[in-house]
mmCIF file of C-alpha atoms and ligand atoms in Angstrom:
data_model
loop_
_atom_site.group_PDB
_atom_site.id
_atom_site.type_symbol
_atom_site.label_atom_id
_atom_site.label_comp_id
_atom_site.label_asym_id
_atom_site.label_seq_id
_atom_site.Cartn_x
_atom_site.Cartn_y
_atom_site.Cartn_z
ATOM 1 C CA MET A 234 -39.813 -189.624 -20.087
ATOM 2 C CA SER A 235 -42.129 -190.858 -18.041
ATOM 3 C CA GLY A 236 -42.374 -189.161 -14.817
ATOM 4 C CA ILE A 237 -40.428 -189.144 -11.776
ATOM 5 C CA VAL A 238 -41.898 -191.907 -9.351
ATOM 6 C CA LEU A 239 -41.128 -191.617 -5.655
ATOM 7 C CA GLN A 240 -41.442 -194.646 -3.846
ATOM 8 C CA GLY A 241 -41.392 -194.991 -0.284
ATOM 9 C CA ILE A 242 -38.833 -191.955 -0.327
ATOM 10 C CA ARG A 243 -37.816 -190.845 3.557
ATOM 11 C CA ARG A 244 -34.770 -188.717 4.996
ATOM 12 C CA SER A 245 -33.616 -188.397 8.204
ATOM 13 C CA PHE A 246 -30.772 -186.255 10.191
ATOM 14 C CA GLY A 247 -30.549 -188.058 13.538
ATOM 15 C CA ASN A 248 -34.054 -187.022 15.133
ATOM 16 C CA THR A 249 -35.372 -185.128 12.586
ATOM 17 C CA HIS A 250 -37.151 -186.335 10.076
ATOM 18 C CA ALA A 251 -37.144 -184.214 7.248
ATOM 19 C CA VAL A 252 -38.984 -185.958 5.131
ATOM 20 C CA LYS A 253 -40.895 -188.829 5.731
ATOM 21 C CA GLU A 254 -41.839 -191.708 3.862
ATOM 22 C CA THR A 255 -43.558 -190.812 0.978
ATOM 23 C CA ASP A 256 -45.121 -191.853 -2.399
ATOM 24 C CA PHE A 257 -45.498 -189.461 -5.415
ATOM 25 C CA THR A 258 -45.497 -188.836 -8.914
ATOM 26 C CA PHE A 259 -44.425 -185.832 -11.211
ATOM 27 C CA PRO A 260 -45.947 -186.337 -14.339
ATOM 28 C CA ASP A 261 -43.814 -186.005 -17.344
ATOM 29 C CA GLY A 262 -43.362 -183.049 -18.640
ATOM 30 C CA SER A 263 -45.686 -181.264 -16.003
ATOM 31 C CA VAL A 264 -44.671 -178.135 -13.714
ATOM 32 C CA THR A 265 -44.949 -178.956 -9.840
ATOM 33 C CA CYS A 266 -44.835 -176.747 -6.861
ATOM 34 C CA LEU A 267 -43.821 -178.039 -3.872
ATOM 35 C CA LEU A 268 -44.757 -175.413 -1.907
ATOM 36 C CA GLY A 269 -45.335 -175.513 2.363
ATOM 37 C CA PRO A 270 -43.743 -173.488 5.326
ATOM 38 C CA SER A 271 -40.413 -173.228 6.627
ATOM 39 C CA GLY A 272 -38.565 -176.433 7.474
ATOM 40 C CA CYS A 273 -41.612 -178.624 5.591
ATOM 41 C CA GLY A 274 -39.336 -180.443 3.364
ATOM 42 C CA LYS A 275 -39.524 -179.306 -0.038
ATOM 43 C CA THR A 276 -35.479 -178.356 0.048
ATOM 44 C CA THR A 277 -34.516 -182.268 1.160
ATOM 45 C CA LEU A 278 -37.177 -183.792 -0.696
ATOM 46 C CA MET A 279 -35.596 -181.844 -4.139
ATOM 47 C CA ARG A 280 -32.415 -182.806 -3.273
ATOM 48 C CA MET A 281 -33.052 -186.124 -3.024
ATOM 49 C CA ILE A 282 -34.855 -185.937 -6.701
ATOM 50 C CA ALA A 283 -31.374 -184.090 -7.569
ATOM 51 C CA GLY A 284 -28.947 -186.810 -6.044
ATOM 52 C CA LEU A 285 -27.757 -183.900 -3.782
ATOM 53 C CA GLU A 286 -29.223 -186.198 -0.602
ATOM 54 C CA ARG A 287 -28.865 -189.939 -0.486
ATOM 55 C CA PRO A 288 -32.615 -190.753 1.154
ATOM 56 C CA SER A 289 -32.412 -192.958 4.353
ATOM 57 C CA ALA A 290 -34.878 -195.312 2.886
ATOM 58 C CA GLY A 291 -37.016 -196.018 -0.926
ATOM 59 C CA ARG A 292 -36.285 -195.430 -4.317
ATOM 60 C CA ILE A 293 -35.920 -192.958 -6.991
ATOM 61 C CA LEU A 294 -37.438 -193.838 -10.632
ATOM 62 C CA PHE A 295 -36.582 -191.864 -13.566
ATOM 63 C CA ASP A 296 -38.936 -193.226 -16.562
ATOM 64 C CA GLY A 297 -38.725 -196.405 -14.523
ATOM 65 C CA CYS A 298 -35.101 -196.403 -14.475
ATOM 66 C CA ASP A 299 -33.672 -196.423 -10.476
ATOM 67 C CA VAL A 300 -31.516 -193.822 -10.073
ATOM 68 C CA THR A 301 -31.390 -193.518 -6.316
ATOM 69 C CA ALA A 302 -27.546 -194.600 -6.491
ATOM 70 C CA TRP A 303 -26.610 -191.965 -8.441
ATOM 71 C CA PRO A 304 -24.975 -189.167 -8.196
ATOM 72 C CA ALA A 305 -26.271 -185.646 -9.531
ATOM 73 C CA ARG A 306 -24.195 -185.708 -12.699
ATOM 74 C CA ARG A 307 -25.434 -188.522 -13.917
ATOM 75 C CA ARG A 308 -29.191 -187.939 -13.263
ATOM 76 C CA ASP A 309 -29.634 -185.277 -16.649
ATOM 77 C CA VAL A 310 -31.331 -182.738 -14.606
ATOM 78 C CA ALA A 311 -30.346 -178.790 -14.287
ATOM 79 C CA MET A 312 -31.133 -177.007 -11.107
ATOM 80 C CA VAL A 313 -31.843 -173.203 -10.584
ATOM 81 C CA PHE A 314 -30.766 -172.238 -6.745
ATOM 82 C CA GLN A 315 -31.650 -168.989 -5.062
ATOM 83 C CA TYR A 316 -28.465 -167.520 -5.971
ATOM 84 C CA PRO A 317 -28.026 -167.832 -10.055
ATOM 85 C CA VAL A 318 -24.270 -169.253 -10.632
ATOM 86 C CA MET A 319 -22.066 -168.265 -13.528
ATOM 87 C CA TYR A 320 -18.894 -167.254 -14.604
ATOM 88 C CA ARG A 321 -18.695 -164.170 -13.948
ATOM 89 C CA THR A 322 -16.002 -162.543 -16.671
ATOM 90 C CA LEU A 323 -18.259 -164.295 -19.684
ATOM 91 C CA THR A 324 -21.038 -162.730 -21.605
ATOM 92 C CA VAL A 325 -24.381 -163.998 -20.656
ATOM 93 C CA GLU A 326 -24.247 -165.688 -24.637
ATOM 94 C CA GLN A 327 -21.396 -167.009 -23.616
ATOM 95 C CA ASN A 328 -22.503 -168.182 -20.456
ATOM 96 C CA ILE A 329 -25.718 -170.268 -22.076
ATOM 97 C CA ALA A 330 -23.373 -171.202 -24.916
ATOM 98 C CA LEU A 331 -20.767 -173.216 -22.407
ATOM 99 C CA ALA A 332 -24.191 -174.832 -20.681
ATOM 100 C CA LEU A 333 -24.687 -176.515 -24.245
ATOM 101 C CA ASP A 334 -20.943 -176.965 -24.305
ATOM 102 C CA ASN A 335 -20.969 -179.018 -21.188
ATOM 103 C CA ALA A 336 -23.960 -181.072 -22.148
ATOM 104 C CA ARG A 337 -22.480 -182.106 -25.331
ATOM 105 C CA VAL A 338 -25.279 -180.364 -27.694
ATOM 106 C CA PRO A 339 -24.537 -180.640 -31.664
ATOM 107 C CA ARG A 340 -22.849 -177.833 -32.887
ATOM 108 C CA THR A 341 -25.935 -177.376 -35.619
ATOM 109 C CA GLU A 342 -28.382 -177.452 -32.700
ATOM 110 C CA ARG A 343 -27.061 -174.779 -30.685
ATOM 111 C CA ARG A 344 -27.463 -171.656 -32.351
ATOM 112 C CA THR A 345 -31.198 -172.729 -32.937
ATOM 113 C CA ARG A 346 -31.425 -173.208 -29.073
ATOM 114 C CA ILE A 347 -29.410 -170.101 -27.674
ATOM 115 C CA GLU A 348 -31.790 -167.713 -29.725
ATOM 116 C CA ALA A 349 -34.822 -169.572 -28.071
ATOM 117 C CA VAL A 350 -33.754 -169.316 -25.080
ATOM 118 C CA ILE A 351 -32.432 -165.709 -25.164
ATOM 119 C CA ASP A 352 -35.636 -164.503 -27.297
ATOM 120 C CA VAL A 353 -37.821 -166.570 -24.178
ATOM 121 C CA MET A 354 -35.922 -165.025 -21.322
ATOM 122 C CA GLN A 355 -35.868 -161.351 -22.690
ATOM 123 C CA LEU A 356 -32.047 -161.707 -23.161
ATOM 124 C CA GLY A 357 -31.384 -160.069 -26.176
ATOM 125 C CA ASP A 358 -30.591 -156.320 -24.790
ATOM 126 C CA CYS A 359 -27.900 -157.693 -22.694
ATOM 127 C CA ARG A 360 -26.693 -160.789 -24.670
ATOM 128 C CA ARG A 361 -22.859 -159.225 -25.083
ATOM 129 C CA LEU A 362 -23.152 -158.050 -21.367
ATOM 130 C CA GLY A 363 -20.370 -159.377 -18.566
ATOM 131 C CA ILE A 364 -22.703 -161.409 -15.646
ATOM 132 C CA ASP A 365 -21.396 -158.498 -13.236
ATOM 133 C CA ALA A 366 -22.802 -155.576 -15.187
ATOM 134 C CA LEU A 367 -25.983 -157.390 -14.716
ATOM 135 C CA ASP A 368 -29.014 -156.985 -11.475
ATOM 136 C CA ILE A 369 -29.492 -159.900 -9.572
ATOM 137 C CA GLY A 370 -32.788 -160.349 -11.158
ATOM 138 C CA THR A 371 -31.392 -160.532 -14.658
ATOM 139 C CA ARG A 372 -28.416 -162.767 -13.600
ATOM 140 C CA GLN A 373 -31.360 -165.354 -12.386
ATOM 141 C CA ARG A 374 -33.063 -165.110 -15.923
ATOM 142 C CA VAL A 375 -29.998 -166.441 -17.370
ATOM 143 C CA ALA A 376 -29.739 -169.062 -14.853
ATOM 144 C CA VAL A 377 -33.034 -170.172 -16.105
ATOM 145 C CA ALA A 378 -31.713 -169.734 -19.537
ATOM 146 C CA ARG A 379 -29.184 -171.745 -19.335
ATOM 147 C CA ALA A 380 -31.443 -174.418 -17.615
ATOM 148 C CA ILE A 381 -33.871 -174.244 -19.935
ATOM 149 C CA ALA A 382 -31.547 -174.795 -23.383
ATOM 150 C CA ARG A 383 -29.655 -177.585 -21.466
ATOM 151 C CA ASP A 384 -32.575 -179.819 -22.702
ATOM 152 C CA CYS A 385 -32.702 -181.847 -20.034
ATOM 153 C CA ALA A 386 -35.224 -184.414 -18.620
ATOM 154 C CA VAL A 387 -35.898 -182.134 -15.382
ATOM 155 C CA ILE A 388 -35.568 -179.090 -14.103
ATOM 156 C CA LEU A 389 -35.533 -178.505 -10.269
ATOM 157 C CA PHE A 390 -36.112 -175.001 -9.404
ATOM 158 C CA ASP A 391 -35.466 -174.089 -5.355
ATOM 159 C CA GLU A 392 -36.710 -170.579 -4.372
ATOM 160 C CA PRO A 393 -35.342 -168.793 -7.507
ATOM 161 C CA THR A 394 -36.764 -165.770 -7.088
ATOM 162 C CA THR A 395 -36.387 -165.105 -3.322
ATOM 163 C CA ASN A 396 -33.590 -162.851 -3.591
ATOM 164 C CA ILE A 397 -34.809 -160.496 -6.153
ATOM 165 C CA GLU A 398 -37.306 -157.540 -5.707
ATOM 166 C CA MET A 399 -40.824 -157.719 -7.278
ATOM 167 C CA HIS A 400 -40.615 -156.447 -10.110
ATOM 168 C CA ALA A 401 -37.331 -158.776 -11.269
ATOM 169 C CA LYS A 402 -39.841 -161.272 -9.826
ATOM 170 C CA LEU A 403 -42.849 -161.096 -12.039
ATOM 171 C CA GLN A 404 -40.310 -160.584 -15.087
ATOM 172 C CA LEU A 405 -39.089 -163.902 -14.319
ATOM 173 C CA ILE A 406 -42.264 -165.036 -13.745
ATOM 174 C CA ARG A 407 -43.692 -164.275 -16.996
ATOM 175 C CA ALA A 408 -40.407 -165.440 -18.940
ATOM 176 C CA PHE A 409 -40.760 -168.993 -16.709
ATOM 177 C CA LYS A 410 -44.754 -168.537 -18.523
ATOM 178 C CA GLN A 411 -43.609 -168.204 -22.261
ATOM 179 C CA TYR A 412 -40.584 -170.953 -21.855
ATOM 180 C CA ARG A 413 -43.669 -173.160 -20.980
ATOM 181 C CA SER A 414 -45.908 -172.292 -23.877
ATOM 182 C CA ARG A 415 -43.095 -171.117 -26.101
ATOM 183 C CA LEU A 416 -40.544 -173.192 -26.771
ATOM 184 C CA ARG A 417 -42.139 -176.555 -26.989
ATOM 185 C CA GLU A 418 -41.205 -177.186 -30.427
ATOM 186 C CA THR A 419 -37.355 -176.397 -29.852
ATOM 187 C CA ILE A 420 -37.344 -178.064 -26.516
ATOM 188 C CA THR A 421 -39.105 -181.119 -25.353
ATOM 189 C CA PRO A 422 -41.195 -180.392 -22.262
ATOM 190 C CA GLN A 423 -39.336 -180.820 -19.319
ATOM 191 C CA THR A 424 -40.538 -182.350 -15.726
ATOM 192 C CA VAL A 425 -40.206 -179.192 -13.835
ATOM 193 C CA ILE A 426 -40.304 -179.605 -10.012
ATOM 194 C CA TYR A 427 -40.340 -175.448 -8.675
ATOM 195 C CA VAL A 428 -39.603 -174.971 -4.929
ATOM 196 C CA THR A 429 -41.468 -171.788 -3.281
ATOM 197 C CA HIS A 430 -42.686 -170.733 -0.412
ATOM 198 C CA ASP A 431 -44.621 -168.441 -2.072
ATOM 199 C CA GLN A 432 -48.232 -169.533 -2.484
ATOM 200 C CA THR A 433 -48.632 -166.643 -5.267
ATOM 201 C CA GLU A 434 -45.964 -167.579 -7.552
ATOM 202 C CA ALA A 435 -46.889 -171.629 -6.817
ATOM 203 C CA MET A 436 -50.562 -170.788 -7.743
ATOM 204 C CA THR A 437 -49.556 -168.693 -10.899
ATOM 205 C CA LEU A 438 -46.494 -171.403 -12.060
ATOM 206 C CA ALA A 439 -47.755 -174.745 -11.138
ATOM 207 C CA ASP A 440 -49.933 -177.655 -13.272
ATOM 208 C CA ARG A 441 -50.184 -179.089 -9.826
ATOM 209 C CA ILE A 442 -49.344 -177.990 -6.722
ATOM 210 C CA ALA A 443 -47.612 -180.455 -3.938
ATOM 211 C CA LEU A 444 -48.426 -178.842 -0.458
ATOM 212 C CA MET A 445 -45.943 -179.898 2.051
ATOM 213 C CA ARG A 446 -46.753 -179.549 6.202
ATOM 214 C CA ASP A 447 -44.071 -181.637 8.467
ATOM 215 C CA GLY A 448 -42.274 -183.849 6.222
ATOM 216 C CA ALA A 449 -45.059 -185.041 4.491
ATOM 217 C CA ILE A 450 -47.368 -183.960 1.263
ATOM 218 C CA ALA A 451 -51.144 -183.183 2.284
ATOM 219 C CA GLN A 452 -52.334 -182.985 -0.787
ATOM 220 C CA CYS A 453 -51.281 -182.519 -4.419
ATOM 221 C CA ALA A 454 -53.970 -180.922 -6.857
ATOM 222 C CA ASP A 455 -54.177 -178.025 -9.551
ATOM 223 C CA PRO A 456 -54.301 -174.209 -8.175
ATOM 224 C CA ARG A 457 -58.243 -173.939 -8.263
ATOM 225 C CA THR A 458 -59.362 -177.636 -6.273
ATOM 226 C CA LEU A 459 -56.419 -177.316 -3.429
ATOM 227 C CA TYR A 460 -57.993 -173.432 -3.173
ATOM 228 C CA ASP A 461 -61.762 -174.143 -3.271
ATOM 229 C CA ARG A 462 -61.269 -177.616 -1.671
ATOM 230 C CA PRO A 463 -58.494 -178.275 0.769
ATOM 231 C CA ASP A 464 -58.491 -181.308 2.065
ATOM 232 C CA SER A 465 -57.509 -180.105 5.115
ATOM 233 C CA GLU A 466 -57.781 -176.893 7.967
ATOM 234 C CA PHE A 467 -54.409 -176.453 7.268
ATOM 235 C CA GLY A 468 -54.346 -176.223 3.534
ATOM 236 C CA GLY A 469 -57.418 -173.573 3.478
ATOM 237 C CA TRP A 470 -55.547 -171.881 6.689
ATOM 238 C CA PHE A 471 -51.646 -171.834 4.356
ATOM 239 C CA ILE A 472 -53.536 -170.883 0.807
ATOM 240 C CA GLY A 473 -54.955 -167.476 0.677
ATOM 241 C CA ASN A 474 -53.853 -163.508 1.985
ATOM 242 C CA PRO A 475 -55.828 -164.519 4.752
ATOM 243 C CA GLY A 476 -57.144 -168.023 4.991
ATOM 244 C CA MET A 477 -60.603 -169.491 5.366
ATOM 245 C CA ASN A 478 -62.695 -168.192 8.139
ATOM 246 C CA PHE A 479 -63.328 -171.370 10.158
ATOM 247 C CA LEU A 480 -66.393 -171.291 12.426
ATOM 248 C CA ALA A 481 -67.143 -173.365 14.931
ATOM 249 C CA GLY A 482 -70.419 -175.647 14.679
ATOM 250 C CA ARG A 483 -73.296 -176.072 17.738
ATOM 251 C CA ALA A 484 -75.715 -178.692 18.444
ATOM 252 C CA ASP A 485 -79.137 -177.593 17.469
ATOM 253 C CA ALA A 486 -82.163 -179.682 16.772
ATOM 254 C CA PRO A 487 -81.228 -183.358 17.148
ATOM 255 C CA GLY A 488 -78.342 -184.522 14.515
ATOM 256 C CA ARG A 489 -77.948 -180.824 12.978
ATOM 257 C CA VAL A 490 -75.564 -178.510 13.354
ATOM 258 C CA ALA A 491 -75.511 -174.543 13.401
ATOM 259 C CA PHE A 492 -73.246 -172.299 12.740
ATOM 260 C CA ASP A 493 -73.186 -168.473 13.209
ATOM 261 C CA CYS A 494 -72.979 -167.442 9.319
ATOM 262 C CA LEU A 495 -75.701 -169.374 8.243
ATOM 263 C CA PRO A 496 -79.602 -168.526 8.646
ATOM 264 C CA VAL A 497 -80.208 -172.426 8.851
ATOM 265 C CA SER A 498 -78.912 -175.362 10.302
ATOM 266 C CA LEU A 499 -77.465 -178.371 8.651
ATOM 267 C CA ALA A 500 -77.476 -181.641 8.562
ATOM 268 C CA ALA A 501 -75.012 -183.048 10.640
ATOM 269 C CA PRO A 502 -72.295 -185.349 8.385
ATOM 270 C CA GLY A 503 -72.870 -188.974 10.008
ATOM 271 C CA GLY A 504 -75.427 -187.289 12.202
ATOM 272 C CA GLU A 505 -72.053 -186.293 14.458
ATOM 273 C CA ILE A 506 -71.622 -182.772 15.230
ATOM 274 C CA ASP A 507 -68.450 -183.178 17.491
ATOM 275 C CA GLY A 508 -65.460 -181.844 15.936
ATOM 276 C CA LEU A 509 -67.084 -180.199 12.790
ATOM 277 C CA ARG A 510 -65.854 -176.577 11.979
ATOM 278 C CA LEU A 511 -67.147 -174.642 8.833
ATOM 279 C CA GLY A 512 -64.431 -172.967 6.414
ATOM 280 C CA VAL A 513 -65.223 -170.109 3.937
ATOM 281 C CA ARG A 514 -62.931 -167.718 2.195
ATOM 282 C CA PRO A 515 -63.119 -164.543 2.913
ATOM 283 C CA GLU A 516 -63.515 -163.422 -0.991
ATOM 284 C CA ARG A 517 -66.809 -165.803 -0.765
ATOM 285 C CA VAL A 518 -68.801 -163.810 2.313
ATOM 286 C CA ILE A 519 -71.145 -161.345 0.923
ATOM 287 C CA VAL A 520 -71.987 -158.505 3.096
ATOM 288 C CA GLY A 521 -74.803 -156.476 2.453
ATOM 289 C CA PRO A 522 -76.169 -153.531 4.425
ATOM 290 C CA ALA A 523 -78.084 -154.513 7.408
ATOM 291 C CA GLY A 524 -81.612 -156.093 6.848
ATOM 292 C CA CYS A 525 -81.149 -157.766 3.267
ATOM 293 C CA GLY A 526 -81.192 -161.324 4.853
ATOM 294 C CA GLY A 527 -78.364 -163.706 5.736
ATOM 295 C CA VAL A 528 -77.446 -163.206 9.163
ATOM 296 C CA PRO A 529 -76.751 -160.136 10.870
ATOM 297 C CA GLY A 530 -73.285 -158.867 11.467
ATOM 298 C CA ARG A 531 -71.340 -155.808 12.407
ATOM 299 C CA VAL A 532 -68.248 -154.421 11.130
ATOM 300 C CA LEU A 533 -65.719 -154.788 14.178
ATOM 301 C CA ARG A 534 -62.373 -153.499 11.982
ATOM 302 C CA ARG A 535 -61.791 -152.998 8.222
ATOM 303 C CA THR A 536 -58.618 -152.472 6.641
ATOM 304 C CA LEU A 537 -57.284 -151.681 3.156
ATOM 305 C CA THR A 538 -55.385 -154.256 1.150
ATOM 306 C CA VAL A 539 -52.896 -153.815 -2.024
ATOM 307 C CA GLY A 540 -54.610 -153.632 -4.939
ATOM 308 C CA GLY A 541 -57.270 -151.432 -3.328
ATOM 309 C CA GLN A 542 -59.676 -154.342 -1.311
ATOM 310 C CA ALA A 543 -61.045 -153.515 1.696
ATOM 311 C CA LEU A 544 -61.088 -156.017 4.227
ATOM 312 C CA LEU A 545 -63.604 -156.495 6.660
ATOM 313 C CA LEU A 546 -63.436 -157.934 10.027
ATOM 314 C CA LEU A 547 -66.879 -158.747 11.101
ATOM 315 C CA GLU A 548 -68.584 -160.009 14.348
ATOM 316 C CA VAL A 549 -71.132 -162.571 13.334
ATOM 317 C CA GLY A 550 -73.332 -164.430 16.610
ATOM 318 C CA GLN A 551 -70.122 -165.648 18.694
ATOM 319 C CA SER A 552 -67.728 -165.926 15.784
ATOM 320 C CA THR A 553 -65.463 -163.441 14.320
ATOM 321 C CA MET A 554 -64.571 -163.995 10.545
ATOM 322 C CA ARG A 555 -63.285 -161.890 7.440
ATOM 323 C CA ALA A 556 -64.811 -160.437 4.360
ATOM 324 C CA ARG A 557 -62.694 -159.282 1.076
ATOM 325 C CA MET A 558 -64.547 -156.719 -0.829
ATOM 326 C CA SER A 559 -64.054 -154.121 -3.057
ATOM 327 C CA ALA A 560 -63.042 -150.368 -1.863
ATOM 328 C CA GLY A 561 -66.024 -148.705 -3.177
ATOM 329 C CA THR A 562 -68.731 -150.500 -1.132
ATOM 330 C CA ILE A 563 -66.803 -150.147 1.848
ATOM 331 C CA PHE A 564 -68.931 -150.848 5.235
ATOM 332 C CA ASP A 565 -67.723 -148.623 8.522
ATOM 333 C CA PRO A 566 -66.303 -149.977 12.042
ATOM 334 C CA GLY A 567 -69.455 -150.479 14.111
ATOM 335 C CA GLU A 568 -71.748 -150.360 11.229
ATOM 336 C CA ALA A 569 -74.222 -153.083 11.554
ATOM 337 C CA VAL A 570 -74.601 -155.115 8.082
ATOM 338 C CA SER A 571 -76.207 -158.740 6.781
ATOM 339 C CA VAL A 572 -73.652 -161.556 6.099
ATOM 340 C CA HIS A 573 -73.914 -164.107 3.181
ATOM 341 C CA CYS A 574 -72.580 -167.249 2.866
ATOM 342 C CA SER A 575 -73.501 -169.338 -0.434
ATOM 343 C CA PRO A 576 -73.737 -172.961 0.444
ATOM 344 C CA ASP A 577 -71.459 -173.413 -2.991
ATOM 345 C CA HIS A 578 -68.813 -171.916 -1.444
ATOM 346 C CA ILE A 579 -68.115 -173.582 2.684
ATOM 347 C CA VAL A 580 -66.688 -176.766 3.334
ATOM 348 C CA LEU A 581 -67.103 -178.791 6.016
ATOM 349 C CA PHE A 582 -64.046 -180.155 8.574
ATOM 350 C CA ARG A 583 -64.312 -182.750 10.792
ATOM 351 C CA ASN A 584 -61.039 -182.758 13.191
ATOM 352 C CA GLY A 585 -59.296 -181.163 10.894
ATOM 353 C CA SER A 586 -60.044 -183.127 7.810
ATOM 354 C CA ARG A 587 -62.547 -182.072 4.691
ATOM 355 C CA LEU A 588 -65.817 -184.074 4.482
ATOM 356 C CA SER A 589 -67.471 -184.579 1.454
ATOM 357 C CA MET A 590 -70.828 -182.400 2.077
ATOM 358 C CA SER A 591 -74.032 -184.373 0.682
ATOM 359 C CA SER A 592 -77.039 -182.954 -1.384
ATOM 360 C CA GLU A 593 -78.872 -183.052 1.814
ATOM 361 C CA THR A 594 -76.803 -180.859 3.578
ATOM 362 C CA ILE A 595 -76.326 -178.117 0.890
ATOM 363 C CA GLU A 596 -79.931 -178.059 0.291
ATOM 364 C CA ALA A 597 -80.473 -177.636 3.951
ATOM 365 C CA ALA A 598 -78.414 -174.680 3.609
HETATM 366 P P1 ATP B 601 -37.502 -173.491 3.738
HETATM 367 O O1 ATP B 601 -38.215 -173.455 3.160
HETATM 368 O O2 ATP B 601 -37.431 -173.063 5.531
HETATM 369 O O3 ATP B 601 -35.604 -173.546 2.858
HETATM 370 P P2 ATP B 601 -37.751 -176.625 3.515
HETATM 371 O O4 ATP B 601 -39.135 -176.526 3.606
HETATM 372 O O5 ATP B 601 -36.909 -176.305 2.614
HETATM 373 O O6 ATP B 601 -37.375 -175.404 5.061
HETATM 374 P P3 ATP B 601 -35.584 -178.419 4.579
HETATM 375 O O7 ATP B 601 -34.675 -177.347 4.352
HETATM 376 O O8 ATP B 601 -36.060 -179.551 3.769
HETATM 377 O O9 ATP B 601 -37.086 -177.359 4.597
HETATM 378 O O10 ATP B 601 -35.368 -178.624 5.400
HETATM 379 C C1 ATP B 601 -36.571 -179.864 6.713
HETATM 380 C C2 ATP B 601 -36.057 -180.429 7.822
HETATM 381 O O11 ATP B 601 -35.096 -180.808 7.923
HETATM 382 C C3 ATP B 601 -36.003 -178.761 9.026
HETATM 383 O O12 ATP B 601 -36.217 -179.387 10.338
HETATM 384 C C4 ATP B 601 -34.458 -179.011 8.683
HETATM 385 O O13 ATP B 601 -33.784 -177.959 9.986
HETATM 386 C C5 ATP B 601 -33.758 -180.138 8.782
HETATM 387 N N1 ATP B 601 -32.651 -180.204 7.948
HETATM 388 C C6 ATP B 601 -32.873 -180.216 6.526
HETATM 389 N N2 ATP B 601 -30.926 -180.597 6.064
HETATM 390 C C7 ATP B 601 -30.791 -180.997 7.154
HETATM 391 C C8 ATP B 601 -28.985 -181.158 7.436
HETATM 392 N N3 ATP B 601 -28.500 -181.324 6.619
HETATM 393 N N4 ATP B 601 -28.848 -181.627 8.684
HETATM 394 C C9 ATP B 601 -29.580 -181.567 9.896
HETATM 395 N N5 ATP B 601 -30.975 -181.158 9.834
HETATM 396 C C10 ATP B 601 -31.285 -180.541 8.488
#
């Protein structure tokens, strides 16, 4: 299979444009997470690929073949939903076996596949239990096992961890990663599209993340690139917890722009100051004792976060910004500090879109 290609795909419901005109490719054998806030069109896009929703316009190609008019059952696609769909009177093993029967997998291959998915999804202890005896997290692992055992070319996941508690969620994510790394010899790598609004899940699982906003794919990149170099302020804000700090630029000398978190002004890209903002991630803001270079600041508030880290709210010139640091190096509210932002870790935006920074701009910082 040579991946899934969307050509000018669009879906409207009356005046609601759930998915605006989109051209996009999901490469063969890749894991792409569709990530974005509620209502941005993730599920609608996935349902069109599954054949559960008819596009208002555009074409969907599987392996170069136009499947736009094909019903779901013709598309060789497995789906895992928020609520696992299974036969409650059958055991775990029987549920997996039935999925293979329905997919007409040859008998000789069946046993190997069942054993492989039971092992990789860590279902050995409960293989002979009925579905009703399982908690929802384990049921979801059975649903994933059924989907991957079928050996379809494409698997679609629609927020499969939304309704399960944290421990079960981490277990499912671990099992998913094992499936990707270990089953390559038994089962051909499938093209996976995984819908989630949980950025940690997307960062952990995806080869690429397609970040959606208002019915469009705002950026598609590997998790590191999306995190470090978001194309838009939206990406900087949505990814990260909390997201990027944004500081407005102000005119300094002609053609130069100053930001409160930097000790020197920068050459403004194109000589234009209007609409310029600097973005920097809270974990890239270095805070030290007062008088240690950088720019002077003051701690307004300190919060401890999950994982024992401290989040400081800082006043720096006319701006406020957040810094994340290890709890061992804590400054108190009201304390004067020095604030450093390395030029390697700042991103410049104009009117919400990222600018490529010239070496001249970076050196000036
Ligand atoms: P969530 O994370 O909340 O599930 P989403 O990103 O998956 O959101 P969609 O469910 O695809 O978003 O919905 C996108 C937009 O299309 C929303 O405004 C939604 O209300 C609208 N929408 C989706 N399905 C229908 C429908 N069948 N009829 C009318 N409007 C719809």
